[in-house]
Amino acid sequence: MSRFCRIIVIFSLVAVLLGFPHTAIADPLETFIPAASTATTQVSEADFFKRGTYKVMAGDYQGAIADLTSAIQLNPKNADAYTNQGLARAGIGDRHGAIADFTSAIQLNPSLSLAYYNRGFVRSQLQDYQGAIEDLSRAIELNPEDADSYHCRCLVHYTLGDKQKVIEDFQKAAALYLKQEKPEEYEALVNGIKQLRSPTDLAVY
């Protein structure tokens, strides 16, 4: 899965990049989350959501989809579960399924900026650039400090050849990454632009 997609973390709506090694995840997950219902233990919606979310982060996308689907069956209004399930679907290459999940999350929670960001990113992968810009712009409206949305929108504008908007989003993303003390993301932004542009464009950025 791309490092740009982001996940809703357990117990909060804080987003993190999915670029860390799979070995960073505690193993096995079943040591603290029930693996199945028993006579005395029934897996709750929260258990399925937690386990499914950890499986997304660990790269077990099929397992994540199974658990998050169970969470949604227990609570069809769980927008966070739809968001993370969308990431799992994106992880297995089911981009249209991912968009459907992100759309469900947005319908349930129109203020969920992360769902707009992720849907915009996946739309850019499907070359729906105008749809991507609309979603990323909405994510920024909901969360003006979201450097990743500026970063992703910058790349979409580059694809469309809108140099002025590339510059504007690049500068905004760079400033936010520095403000938020995210040197790795800042470096990725700068290096990405260097790889995309031609030598004659160097003076523009």
Coordinates of C-alpha atoms in Angstrom, one line a residue:
M1 CA 0.0 0.0 0.0
S2 CA 1.2 3.5 -0.7
R3 CA 2.8 5.4 2.2
F4 CA 0.4 8.2 1.5
C5 CA -2.7 6.4 2.7
R6 CA -3.5 7.0 6.3
I7 CA -5.4 5.1 9.0
I8 CA -7.6 5.9 11.9
V9 CA -5.7 4.8 15.0
I10 CA -7.1 2.9 17.9
F11 CA -8.8 5.1 20.5
S12 CA -8.4 8.4 18.5
L13 CA -8.8 10.0 15.1
V14 CA -5.1 10.8 14.8
A15 CA -3.8 9.8 11.4
V16 CA -0.4 8.2 10.9
L17 CA 1.5 7.2 7.7
L18 CA 1.7 3.5 7.0
G19 CA 5.3 3.5 6.2
F20 CA 6.7 1.6 9.2
P21 CA 7.9 -2.0 9.1
H22 CA 5.4 -4.8 9.7
T23 CA 7.6 -6.0 12.6
A24 CA 6.7 -2.8 14.5
I25 CA 3.3 -4.4 15.3
A26 CA 2.8 -6.5 18.4
D27 CA 2.5 -10.2 17.5
P28 CA 0.3 -12.1 17.9
L29 CA -2.7 -9.8 18.0
E30 CA -4.8 -12.5 19.6
T31 CA -2.9 -12.2 22.8
F32 CA -5.0 -9.1 23.7
I33 CA -8.0 -9.4 21.4
P34 CA -10.2 -12.5 21.4
A35 CA -9.8 -14.5 18.2
A36 CA -13.3 -15.9 18.2
S37 CA -16.4 -16.1 20.3
T38 CA -16.5 -18.7 23.1
A39 CA -19.1 -19.7 25.7
T40 CA -17.7 -17.0 28.0
T41 CA -16.2 -14.5 25.6
Q42 CA -18.0 -12.7 22.7
V43 CA -16.0 -10.5 20.3
S44 CA -17.4 -7.0 20.4
E45 CA -17.6 -4.4 17.7
A46 CA -14.6 -2.6 19.4
D47 CA -12.6 -5.8 19.4
F48 CA -13.2 -6.4 15.7
F49 CA -12.3 -2.8 15.0
K50 CA -9.1 -2.9 17.0
R51 CA -8.0 -6.2 15.5
G52 CA -8.9 -5.1 12.0
T53 CA -7.0 -1.8 12.4
Y54 CA -3.9 -3.5 13.6
K55 CA -4.1 -6.0 10.7
V56 CA -4.2 -3.1 8.3
M57 CA -1.1 -1.6 9.9
A58 CA 0.6 -5.1 9.8
G59 CA -0.3 -5.6 6.1
D60 CA -2.8 -8.4 6.6
Y61 CA -5.4 -6.8 4.4
Q62 CA -7.6 -9.8 3.9
G63 CA -7.7 -10.4 7.6
A64 CA -8.4 -6.7 8.2
I65 CA -11.3 -6.7 5.8
A66 CA -12.8 -9.8 7.6
D67 CA -12.6 -8.2 11.0
L68 CA -13.7 -4.7 9.9
T69 CA -16.7 -6.2 8.0
S70 CA -17.7 -7.9 11.3
A71 CA -17.4 -4.6 13.1
I72 CA -19.6 -2.9 10.5
Q73 CA -22.2 -5.7 10.7
L74 CA -22.4 -5.1 14.5
N75 CA -22.6 -1.3 14.0
P76 CA -23.4 -0.2 10.4
K77 CA -22.8 3.4 11.5
N78 CA -19.1 3.0 12.3
A79 CA -17.6 5.5 9.9
D80 CA -14.1 4.8 11.2
A81 CA -14.4 1.1 10.4
Y82 CA -15.4 1.9 6.8
T83 CA -12.4 4.2 6.5
N84 CA -9.9 1.6 7.7
Q85 CA -11.6 -1.1 5.6
G86 CA -11.2 1.2 2.6
L87 CA -7.4 1.3 3.3
A88 CA -7.4 -2.5 3.4
R89 CA -9.2 -2.7 0.1
A90 CA -6.7 -0.3 -1.4
G91 CA -4.0 -2.5 0.0
I92 CA -5.1 -5.5 -2.1
G93 CA -5.6 -3.3 -5.2
D94 CA -9.4 -3.0 -4.9
R95 CA -9.5 0.7 -5.5
H96 CA -13.1 1.0 -6.5
G97 CA -14.1 -1.0 -3.4
A98 CA -11.9 1.4 -1.3
I99 CA -13.6 4.4 -2.8
A100 CA -17.0 2.8 -1.9
D101 CA -15.9 2.4 1.7
F102 CA -14.5 5.9 2.0
T103 CA -17.8 7.2 0.5
S104 CA -19.8 5.3 3.1
A105 CA -17.6 6.8 5.9
I106 CA -18.2 10.3 4.5
Q107 CA -22.0 9.7 4.3
L108 CA -21.9 8.6 8.0
N109 CA -19.6 11.4 9.1
P110 CA -19.3 14.3 6.6
S111 CA -16.7 16.0 8.9
L112 CA -14.2 13.0 8.6
S113 CA -11.4 14.7 6.8
L114 CA -9.3 11.6 6.7
A115 CA -11.9 9.8 4.6
Y116 CA -11.8 12.7 2.1
Y117 CA -8.0 12.6 2.0
N118 CA -7.9 8.8 1.4
R119 CA -10.6 8.9 -1.2
G120 CA -8.9 11.7 -3.0
F121 CA -5.6 9.8 -3.0
V122 CA -7.2 6.7 -4.4
R123 CA -9.0 8.8 -7.0
S124 CA -5.7 10.2 -8.1
Q125 CA -4.5 6.6 -8.6
L126 CA -7.5 6.0 -10.8
Q127 CA -6.6 9.1 -12.8
D128 CA -9.8 10.9 -11.6
Y129 CA -7.8 14.0 -11.0
Q130 CA -10.7 16.5 -10.7
G131 CA -12.4 14.2 -8.2
A132 CA -9.1 13.9 -6.3
I133 CA -8.7 17.7 -6.2
E134 CA -12.3 18.1 -4.9
D135 CA -11.7 15.5 -2.1
L136 CA -8.3 16.8 -1.1
S137 CA -9.6 20.4 -1.1
R138 CA -12.5 19.3 1.2
A139 CA -10.0 17.6 3.5
I140 CA -8.0 20.8 3.7
E141 CA -11.2 22.8 4.5
L142 CA -12.0 20.4 7.3
N143 CA -8.4 20.3 8.5
P144 CA -6.3 23.3 7.3
E145 CA -3.2 21.9 9.1
D146 CA -3.2 18.7 7.0
A147 CA 0.1 18.8 5.3
D148 CA -0.4 15.5 3.6
S149 CA -3.5 16.8 1.7
Y150 CA -1.5 19.7 0.4
H151 CA 1.3 17.3 -0.6
C152 CA -1.0 15.0 -2.5
R153 CA -2.9 17.8 -4.1
C154 CA 0.4 19.3 -5.2
L155 CA 1.2 16.1 -7.1
V156 CA -2.2 16.0 -8.7
H157 CA -1.7 19.6 -9.9
Y158 CA 1.6 18.6 -11.3
T159 CA 0.0 15.8 -13.3
L160 CA -2.5 18.3 -14.7
G161 CA 0.3 20.8 -15.5
D162 CA -0.9 23.6 -13.3
K163 CA 2.5 24.9 -12.3
Q164 CA 1.2 27.9 -10.1
K165 CA -1.0 25.6 -8.0
V166 CA 1.9 23.1 -7.7
I167 CA 4.1 25.9 -6.2
E168 CA 1.3 27.1 -3.8
D169 CA 0.6 23.6 -2.5
F170 CA 4.3 22.7 -2.3
Q171 CA 5.1 25.8 -0.2
K172 CA 2.1 25.2 2.1
A173 CA 2.9 21.5 2.6
A174 CA 6.6 22.3 3.2
A175 CA 5.8 25.0 5.8
L176 CA 3.4 22.7 7.6
Y177 CA 5.8 19.8 7.7
L178 CA 8.5 22.0 9.2
K179 CA 6.1 23.6 11.6
Q180 CA 4.9 20.1 12.7
E181 CA 8.5 18.9 13.0
K182 CA 8.1 16.1 10.4
P183 CA 11.5 16.1 8.7
E184 CA 11.0 12.8 6.9
E185 CA 7.8 13.9 5.2
Y186 CA 9.4 17.3 4.3
E187 CA 12.3 15.4 2.7
A188 CA 10.0 13.1 0.8
L189 CA 8.1 16.2 -0.5
V190 CA 11.2 18.0 -1.7
N191 CA 12.8 14.8 -3.2
G192 CA 9.5 14.0 -4.9
I193 CA 9.3 17.3 -6.6
K194 CA 13.0 17.1 -7.6
Q195 CA 12.3 13.8 -9.3
L196 CA 9.2 15.0 -11.1
R197 CA 10.4 18.4 -12.5
S198 CA 12.8 19.0 -15.4
P199 CA 16.1 20.8 -14.9
T200 CA 14.7 23.9 -16.6
D201 CA 12.1 24.2 -13.9
L202 CA 14.5 24.4 -11.0
A203 CA 14.3 28.1 -10.6
V204 CA 10.5 28.0 -10.3
Y205 CA 10.2 26.1 -7.0

